[in-house]
Amino acid sequence: VAIGSGLGKLEQLQQITMHFDETKVGDTGAVAIGSGLEKLEQLQQITMHFDETKVGDTGAVAIGSGLEKLEQLRQILMNFNGTRVGDAGAVAIGSGLGNLKKLQQITMYFERTEVGDAGAVAIGRGLEKLKQLQQMTMYFNDTQVGDTGAVAIGSGLGKLEQLQQITM
């Protein structure tokens, strides 16, 4: 909780990198981080690693909500591999992404999560609004994403004329 309130006070922060891999960080910590993020209106680059943590949908929803207010963001890397994040968390992240009109590069890892088609569809809808996006890397290995989710992401990407590089 302290990290979230501390983040919220750094209003001029332009870049942040956080590594919580293989820690006991869960939804409470992610909610605090999400609430701190929404106050960082000058943030241009964010890197967050939650590999093999206890973060689930509640934490991912808070992070998605915090993301949507970061209108200056140009680069994002989020790693949720091996977490408890499912469709509700991915839907919130997808919704938050749609507001990041200046985003040029996105890297997201959802391997070994509970994300399914509903989450992938929401991410696809968020991606299609990122008209400045040039590079995208996204992994959904060992998830519940099927044809519906893959089609939605492909459809979203097809609307991005500035896109130069895709890795999936």
Coordinates of N, CA and C in Angstrom, one line a residue:
V1 N 0.8 -1.2 0.0 CA 0.0 0.0 0.0 C 0.9 1.3 0.0
A2 N 2.0 1.2 0.7 CA 2.9 2.4 0.8 C 3.4 2.7 -0.6
I3 N 3.7 1.7 -1.4 CA 4.3 1.9 -2.7 C 3.4 2.7 -3.6
G4 N 2.1 2.4 -3.5 CA 1.1 3.1 -4.3 C 0.9 4.5 -3.9
S5 N 0.9 4.8 -2.6 CA 0.8 6.2 -2.1 C 2.1 7.0 -2.4
G6 N 3.2 6.3 -2.4 CA 4.5 7.0 -2.7 C 4.5 7.3 -4.2
L7 N 4.1 6.4 -5.1 CA 4.0 6.6 -6.5 C 3.2 7.8 -6.8
G8 N 2.1 7.9 -6.2 CA 1.1 9.0 -6.5 C 1.7 10.4 -6.2
K9 N 2.7 10.5 -5.4 CA 3.3 11.8 -5.1 C 4.4 12.2 -6.1
L10 N 4.8 11.3 -7.0 CA 5.8 11.6 -8.0 C 5.2 12.1 -9.3
E11 N 4.5 13.2 -9.3 CA 3.7 13.6 -10.4 C 4.5 14.0 -11.6
Q12 N 5.8 14.2 -11.5 CA 6.7 14.5 -12.7 C 7.4 13.3 -13.3
L13 N 7.2 12.2 -12.7 CA 7.9 10.9 -13.1 C 7.5 10.6 -14.6
Q14 N 8.6 10.3 -15.4 CA 8.4 10.0 -16.8 C 8.7 8.6 -17.1
Q15 N 9.4 7.9 -16.3 CA 9.7 6.5 -16.5 C 9.7 5.7 -15.2
I16 N 9.1 4.5 -15.3 CA 9.1 3.7 -14.1 C 9.4 2.2 -14.5
T17 N 10.2 1.5 -13.7 CA 10.4 0.1 -13.9 C 10.3 -0.6 -12.6
M18 N 9.4 -1.6 -12.6 CA 9.2 -2.4 -11.3 C 9.3 -3.9 -11.6
H19 N 10.1 -4.6 -10.8 CA 10.2 -6.0 -10.9 C 9.7 -6.6 -9.6
F20 N 8.7 -7.4 -9.7 CA 8.1 -8.1 -8.5 C 8.1 -9.6 -8.7
D21 N 8.9 -10.1 -9.7 CA 8.9 -11.5 -10.1 C 9.2 -12.4 -8.9
E22 N 8.4 -13.5 -8.9 CA 8.5 -14.5 -7.9 C 8.5 -14.0 -6.5
T23 N 7.6 -13.1 -6.2 CA 7.4 -12.5 -4.9 C 6.0 -12.9 -4.4
K24 N 5.7 -12.5 -3.2 CA 4.4 -12.8 -2.7 C 3.4 -11.6 -2.9
V25 N 3.8 -10.7 -3.8 CA 2.9 -9.6 -4.2 C 1.6 -10.2 -4.8
G26 N 0.5 -9.7 -4.3 CA -0.8 -10.2 -4.8 C -1.7 -9.0 -5.1
D27 N -3.0 -9.2 -5.0 CA -3.9 -8.2 -5.5 C -3.8 -6.9 -4.6
T28 N -3.6 -7.0 -3.4 CA -3.5 -5.8 -2.5 C -2.4 -4.9 -3.0
G29 N -1.2 -5.5 -3.3 CA -0.1 -4.7 -3.8 C -0.4 -4.1 -5.2
A30 N -1.0 -4.9 -6.0 CA -1.3 -4.4 -7.4 C -2.3 -3.3 -7.4
V31 N -3.3 -3.4 -6.5 CA -4.3 -2.4 -6.4 C -3.7 -1.1 -5.9
A32 N -2.7 -1.2 -5.0 CA -2.0 0.0 -4.5 C -1.2 0.7 -5.6
I33 N -0.5 -0.2 -6.4 CA 0.2 0.3 -7.6 C -0.7 1.0 -8.6
G34 N -1.8 0.3 -8.9 CA -2.8 0.9 -9.8 C -3.3 2.2 -9.4
S35 N -3.6 2.4 -8.1 CA -4.1 3.7 -7.7 C -3.0 4.8 -7.7
G36 N -1.8 4.4 -7.5 CA -0.7 5.3 -7.6 C -0.4 5.7 -9.1
L37 N -0.5 4.8 -10.0 CA -0.3 5.0 -11.4 C -1.2 6.1 -12.0
E38 N -2.4 6.1 -11.6 CA -3.3 7.0 -12.2 C -3.0 8.5 -12.0
K39 N -2.1 8.8 -11.0 CA -1.7 10.1 -10.7 C -0.5 10.6 -11.5
L40 N 0.1 9.7 -12.2 CA 1.4 9.9 -12.9 C 1.1 10.4 -14.4
E41 N 0.5 11.5 -14.5 CA 0.1 12.0 -15.8 C 1.2 12.3 -16.8
Q42 N 2.4 12.5 -16.3 CA 3.6 12.7 -17.2 C 4.3 11.5 -17.6
L43 N 3.9 10.3 -17.1 CA 4.6 9.1 -17.4 C 4.6 8.8 -18.9
Q44 N 5.8 8.4 -19.4 CA 5.9 8.1 -20.8 C 6.3 6.7 -21.0
Q45 N 6.9 6.0 -20.0 CA 7.4 4.7 -20.2 C 7.1 3.9 -18.9
I46 N 6.6 2.7 -19.0 CA 6.3 1.9 -17.8 C 6.7 0.5 -18.1
T47 N 7.4 -0.1 -17.2 CA 7.8 -1.5 -17.2 C 7.4 -2.2 -15.9
M48 N 6.6 -3.2 -15.9 CA 6.1 -3.9 -14.7 C 6.2 -5.4 -14.9
H49 N 6.9 -6.0 -14.0 CA 7.0 -7.5 -14.0 C 6.3 -8.1 -12.8
F50 N 5.3 -8.9 -13.0 CA 4.7 -9.6 -11.9 C 4.7 -11.1 -12.1
D51 N 5.8 -11.6 -12.8 CA 5.9 -13.1 -13.1 C 5.8 -13.9 -11.8
E52 N 5.0 -14.9 -11.9 CA 4.9 -15.9 -10.8 C 4.6 -15.3 -9.5
T53 N 3.6 -14.3 -9.5 CA 3.2 -13.7 -8.3 C 1.7 -14.1 -8.0
K54 N 1.1 -13.6 -7.0 CA -0.3 -13.9 -6.7 C -1.3 -12.9 -7.2
V55 N -0.8 -12.1 -8.1 CA -1.7 -11.1 -8.7 C -2.8 -11.8 -9.5
G56 N -4.0 -11.3 -9.3 CA -5.2 -11.9 -10.0 C -6.0 -10.8 -10.7
D57 N -7.2 -11.1 -10.9 CA -8.1 -10.1 -11.6 C -8.3 -8.8 -10.9
T58 N -8.4 -8.8 -9.6 CA -8.6 -7.6 -8.8 C -7.4 -6.7 -9.0
G59 N -6.2 -7.2 -8.9 CA -5.0 -6.4 -9.1 C -4.9 -5.9 -10.5
A60 N -5.2 -6.7 -11.5 CA -5.1 -6.3 -12.9 C -6.1 -5.3 -13.3
V61 N -7.3 -5.4 -12.7 CA -8.4 -4.4 -12.9 C -7.9 -3.0 -12.4
A62 N -7.3 -3.0 -11.3 CA -6.8 -1.7 -10.7 C -5.6 -1.2 -11.6
I63 N -4.8 -2.0 -12.1 CA -3.7 -1.6 -13.0 C -4.3 -1.0 -14.3
G64 N -5.3 -1.7 -14.9 CA -6.0 -1.3 -16.1 C -6.6 0.1 -15.9
S65 N -7.2 0.2 -14.7 CA -7.9 1.5 -14.4 C -6.8 2.6 -14.3
G66 N -5.7 2.3 -13.7 CA -4.6 3.3 -13.6 C -4.0 3.7 -14.9
L67 N -3.9 2.7 -15.8 CA -3.3 2.9 -17.1 C -4.2 3.9 -18.0
E68 N -5.5 3.8 -17.9 CA -6.3 4.6 -18.8 C -6.1 6.1 -18.6
K69 N -5.5 6.5 -17.5 CA -5.3 7.9 -17.2 C -3.9 8.4 -17.7
L70 N -3.1 7.5 -18.2 CA -1.7 7.9 -18.6 C -1.6 8.3 -20.0
E71 N -2.2 9.4 -20.4 CA -2.3 9.8 -21.8 C -1.0 10.1 -22.4
Q72 N 0.1 10.3 -21.7 CA 1.4 10.6 -22.3 C 2.2 9.4 -22.5
L73 N 1.7 8.2 -22.1 CA 2.5 7.0 -22.2 C 2.8 6.6 -23.7
R74 N 4.1 6.3 -23.9 CA 4.5 6.0 -25.3 C 5.0 4.5 -25.4
Q75 N 5.4 4.0 -24.2 CA 6.0 2.6 -24.2 C 5.5 1.9 -23.0
I76 N 5.0 0.6 -23.2 CA 4.6 -0.1 -22.0 C 5.0 -1.6 -22.2
L77 N 5.5 -2.1 -21.1 CA 5.8 -3.5 -21.0 C 5.2 -4.0 -19.7
M78 N 4.3 -5.0 -19.8 CA 3.7 -5.6 -18.6 C 3.8 -7.1 -18.7
N79 N 4.3 -7.8 -17.6 CA 4.5 -9.2 -17.6 C 3.6 -9.8 -16.5
F80 N 2.6 -10.6 -16.9 CA 1.8 -11.3 -15.9 C 1.9 -12.8 -16.0
N81 N 3.0 -13.3 -16.6 CA 3.2 -14.7 -16.7 C 3.1 -15.4 -15.4
G82 N 2.4 -16.5 -15.4 CA 2.2 -17.4 -14.2 C 1.5 -16.7 -13.1
T83 N 0.6 -15.8 -13.4 CA -0.2 -15.2 -12.4 C -1.7 -15.7 -12.4
R84 N -2.5 -15.2 -11.6 CA -3.9 -15.6 -11.6 C -4.8 -14.7 -12.4
V85 N -4.2 -13.9 -13.2 CA -5.0 -12.9 -14.0 C -5.9 -13.7 -15.0
G86 N -7.1 -13.4 -15.1 CA -8.1 -14.0 -16.0 C -8.7 -12.9 -16.9
D87 N -9.9 -13.3 -17.4 CA -10.6 -12.4 -18.3 C -10.9 -11.0 -17.7
A88 N -11.4 -11.0 -16.5 CA -11.8 -9.7 -15.9 C -10.6 -8.7 -15.9
G89 N -9.4 -9.2 -15.5 CA -8.2 -8.4 -15.5 C -7.8 -8.0 -16.9
A90 N -7.8 -8.9 -17.9 CA -7.5 -8.6 -19.2 C -8.4 -7.6 -19.9
V91 N -9.7 -7.7 -19.5 CA -10.7 -6.8 -20.0 C -10.4 -5.4 -19.6
A92 N -10.1 -5.2 -18.3 CA -9.7 -3.9 -17.7 C -8.5 -3.4 -18.4
I93 N -7.5 -4.2 -18.6 CA -6.2 -3.7 -19.2 C -6.5 -3.3 -20.7
G94 N -7.3 -4.1 -21.4 CA -7.7 -3.8 -22.8 C -8.4 -2.4 -22.8
S95 N -9.3 -2.2 -21.9 CA -10.1 -1.0 -21.8 C -9.1 0.2 -21.5
G96 N -8.2 0.0 -20.6 CA -7.2 1.1 -20.3 C -6.3 1.4 -21.5
L97 N -5.9 0.4 -22.2 CA -5.1 0.6 -23.4 C -5.7 1.5 -24.4
G98 N -7.0 1.4 -24.6 CA -7.7 2.1 -25.6 C -7.6 3.6 -25.5
N99 N -7.3 4.1 -24.3 CA -7.1 5.5 -24.0 C -5.7 6.1 -24.2
L100 N -4.8 5.2 -24.6 CA -3.4 5.6 -24.7 C -3.0 5.9 -26.1
K101 N -3.6 7.1 -26.5 CA -3.5 7.5 -28.0 C -2.0 7.7 -28.5
K102 N -1.1 8.0 -27.6 CA 0.3 8.2 -28.0 C 1.2 7.0 -27.9
L103 N 0.6 5.9 -27.5 CA 1.4 4.6 -27.3 C 2.0 4.2 -28.7
Q104 N 3.3 4.0 -28.6 CA 4.1 3.5 -29.8 C 4.6 2.1 -29.7
Q105 N 4.8 1.6 -28.5 CA 5.3 0.3 -28.3 C 4.7 -0.4 -27.2
I106 N 4.2 -1.6 -27.4 CA 3.6 -2.4 -26.3 C 4.1 -3.8 -26.3
T107 N 4.4 -4.2 -25.1 CA 4.8 -5.6 -24.9 C 4.1 -6.1 -23.7
M108 N 3.3 -7.2 -23.9 CA 2.5 -7.8 -22.8 C 2.6 -9.3 -22.8
Y109 N 2.9 -9.9 -21.7 CA 3.0 -11.3 -21.5 C 1.9 -11.8 -20.6
F110 N 1.1 -12.7 -21.1 CA 0.0 -13.4 -20.3 C 0.1 -14.9 -20.3
E111 N 1.3 -15.4 -20.5 CA 1.6 -16.8 -20.5 C 1.2 -17.5 -19.2
R112 N 0.7 -18.7 -19.2 CA 0.3 -19.5 -18.0 C -0.6 -18.7 -17.1
T113 N -1.6 -18.0 -17.7 CA -2.6 -17.3 -16.9 C -4.0 -17.9 -17.3
E114 N -5.0 -17.3 -16.7 CA -6.4 -17.8 -16.9 C -7.1 -16.9 -18.0
V115 N -6.4 -16.1 -18.7 CA -7.0 -15.3 -19.8 C -7.6 -16.2 -20.8
G116 N -8.8 -15.8 -21.3 CA -9.5 -16.6 -22.3 C -9.9 -15.6 -23.4
D117 N -10.9 -16.0 -24.2 CA -11.4 -15.3 -25.3 C -11.9 -13.9 -25.0
A118 N -12.6 -13.8 -23.9 CA -13.2 -12.5 -23.5 C -12.1 -11.5 -23.2
G119 N -11.1 -11.9 -22.6 CA -9.9 -11.0 -22.3 C -9.2 -10.6 -23.6
A120 N -9.0 -11.6 -24.4 CA -8.3 -11.3 -25.7 C -9.1 -10.4 -26.6
V121 N -10.4 -10.6 -26.6 CA -11.3 -9.7 -27.4 C -11.2 -8.2 -26.9
A122 N -11.2 -8.1 -25.6 CA -11.1 -6.7 -25.0 C -9.7 -6.1 -25.4
I123 N -8.7 -6.9 -25.3 CA -7.3 -6.4 -25.7 C -7.3 -6.0 -27.2
G124 N -7.9 -6.8 -28.0 CA -8.0 -6.5 -29.4 C -8.7 -5.2 -29.7
R125 N -9.8 -5.0 -28.9 CA -10.5 -3.7 -29.1 C -9.7 -2.5 -28.6
G126 N -9.0 -2.7 -27.5 CA -8.1 -1.7 -27.1 C -7.0 -1.4 -28.0
L127 N -6.4 -2.4 -28.6 CA -5.3 -2.2 -29.6 C -5.7 -1.4 -30.8
E128 N -6.9 -1.7 -31.3 CA -7.3 -1.0 -32.5 C -7.4 0.5 -32.4
K129 N -7.5 1.0 -31.2 CA -7.5 2.4 -31.0 C -6.2 3.1 -30.9
L130 N -5.1 2.3 -31.0 CA -3.7 2.8 -30.8 C -3.1 3.2 -32.1
K131 N -3.6 4.2 -32.7 CA -3.2 4.6 -34.1 C -1.7 4.9 -34.3
Q132 N -1.0 5.2 -33.2 CA 0.4 5.6 -33.2 C 1.3 4.3 -33.0
L133 N 0.7 3.2 -32.7 CA 1.4 2.0 -32.4 C 2.3 1.5 -33.5
Q134 N 3.6 1.3 -33.2 CA 4.6 0.9 -34.2 C 5.1 -0.5 -34.0
Q135 N 5.2 -0.9 -32.7 CA 5.7 -2.2 -32.3 C 4.8 -2.9 -31.3
M136 N 4.5 -4.2 -31.5 CA 3.7 -4.9 -30.6 C 4.2 -6.3 -30.4
T137 N 4.4 -6.7 -29.1 CA 4.7 -8.0 -28.8 C 3.7 -8.5 -27.7
M138 N 3.1 -9.7 -28.0 CA 2.1 -10.2 -27.0 C 2.2 -11.7 -27.1
Y139 N 2.2 -12.3 -25.9 CA 2.2 -13.7 -25.7 C 1.1 -14.2 -24.9
F140 N 0.3 -15.2 -25.4 CA -0.8 -15.8 -24.7 C -0.6 -17.3 -24.6
N141 N 0.7 -17.8 -24.6 CA 1.0 -19.2 -24.5 C 0.4 -19.8 -23.2
D142 N -0.2 -21.0 -23.4 CA -0.7 -21.8 -22.2 C -1.8 -21.0 -21.5
T143 N -2.8 -20.4 -22.3 CA -3.9 -19.7 -21.7 C -5.2 -20.4 -22.3
Q144 N -6.3 -19.8 -22.1 CA -7.6 -20.3 -22.6 C -8.0 -19.5 -23.8
V145 N -7.1 -18.7 -24.4 CA -7.4 -18.0 -25.6 C -7.6 -18.9 -26.8
G146 N -8.7 -18.8 -27.5 CA -9.0 -19.6 -28.7 C -9.2 -18.8 -29.9
D147 N -9.9 -19.4 -30.9 CA -10.1 -18.7 -32.2 C -10.7 -17.3 -32.1
T148 N -11.7 -17.2 -31.2 CA -12.4 -15.9 -31.1 C -11.5 -14.8 -30.6
G149 N -10.7 -15.1 -29.6 CA -9.7 -14.1 -29.1 C -8.6 -13.8 -30.1
A150 N -8.1 -14.8 -30.8 CA -7.1 -14.6 -31.8 C -7.6 -13.8 -33.0
V151 N -8.8 -14.0 -33.4 CA -9.4 -13.2 -34.5 C -9.6 -11.8 -34.1
A152 N -10.0 -11.6 -32.8 CA -10.2 -10.2 -32.4 C -8.9 -9.4 -32.3
I153 N -7.9 -10.1 -31.8 CA -6.6 -9.4 -31.8 C -6.1 -9.1 -33.2
G154 N -6.2 -10.1 -34.1 CA -5.9 -9.8 -35.5 C -6.6 -8.7 -36.2
S155 N -7.9 -8.7 -35.9 CA -8.8 -7.6 -36.4 C -8.3 -6.2 -35.9
G156 N -8.0 -6.2 -34.6 CA -7.5 -4.9 -34.0 C -6.2 -4.4 -34.6
L157 N -5.3 -5.4 -34.8 CA -4.0 -5.1 -35.4 C -4.2 -4.6 -36.9
G158 N -5.1 -5.2 -37.6 CA -5.3 -4.8 -39.0 C -5.7 -3.4 -39.2
K159 N -6.1 -2.7 -38.2 CA -6.5 -1.3 -38.3 C -5.4 -0.3 -37.9
L160 N -4.2 -0.8 -37.7 CA -3.1 0.0 -37.2 C -2.1 0.3 -38.4
E161 N -2.3 1.3 -39.1 CA -1.5 1.6 -40.3 C 0.0 2.0 -40.0
Q162 N 0.3 2.4 -38.7 CA 1.7 2.7 -38.4 C 2.5 1.5 -37.9
L163 N 1.8 0.4 -37.7 CA 2.5 -0.8 -37.1 C 3.6 -1.3 -38.0
Q164 N 4.8 -1.5 -37.5 CA 5.9 -1.9 -38.3 C 6.4 -3.3 -37.8
Q165 N 6.1 -3.7 -36.6 CA 6.7 -5.0 -36.1 C 5.6 -5.6 -35.2
I166 N 5.4 -6.9 -35.4 CA 4.5 -7.7 -34.6 C 5.3 -9.0 -34.2
T167 N 5.2 -9.3 -32.9 CA 5.7 -10.6 -32.4 C 4.6 -11.2 -31.5
M168 N 4.2 -12.4 -31.8 CA 3.2 -13.1 -31.1 C 3.6 -14.5 -30.9

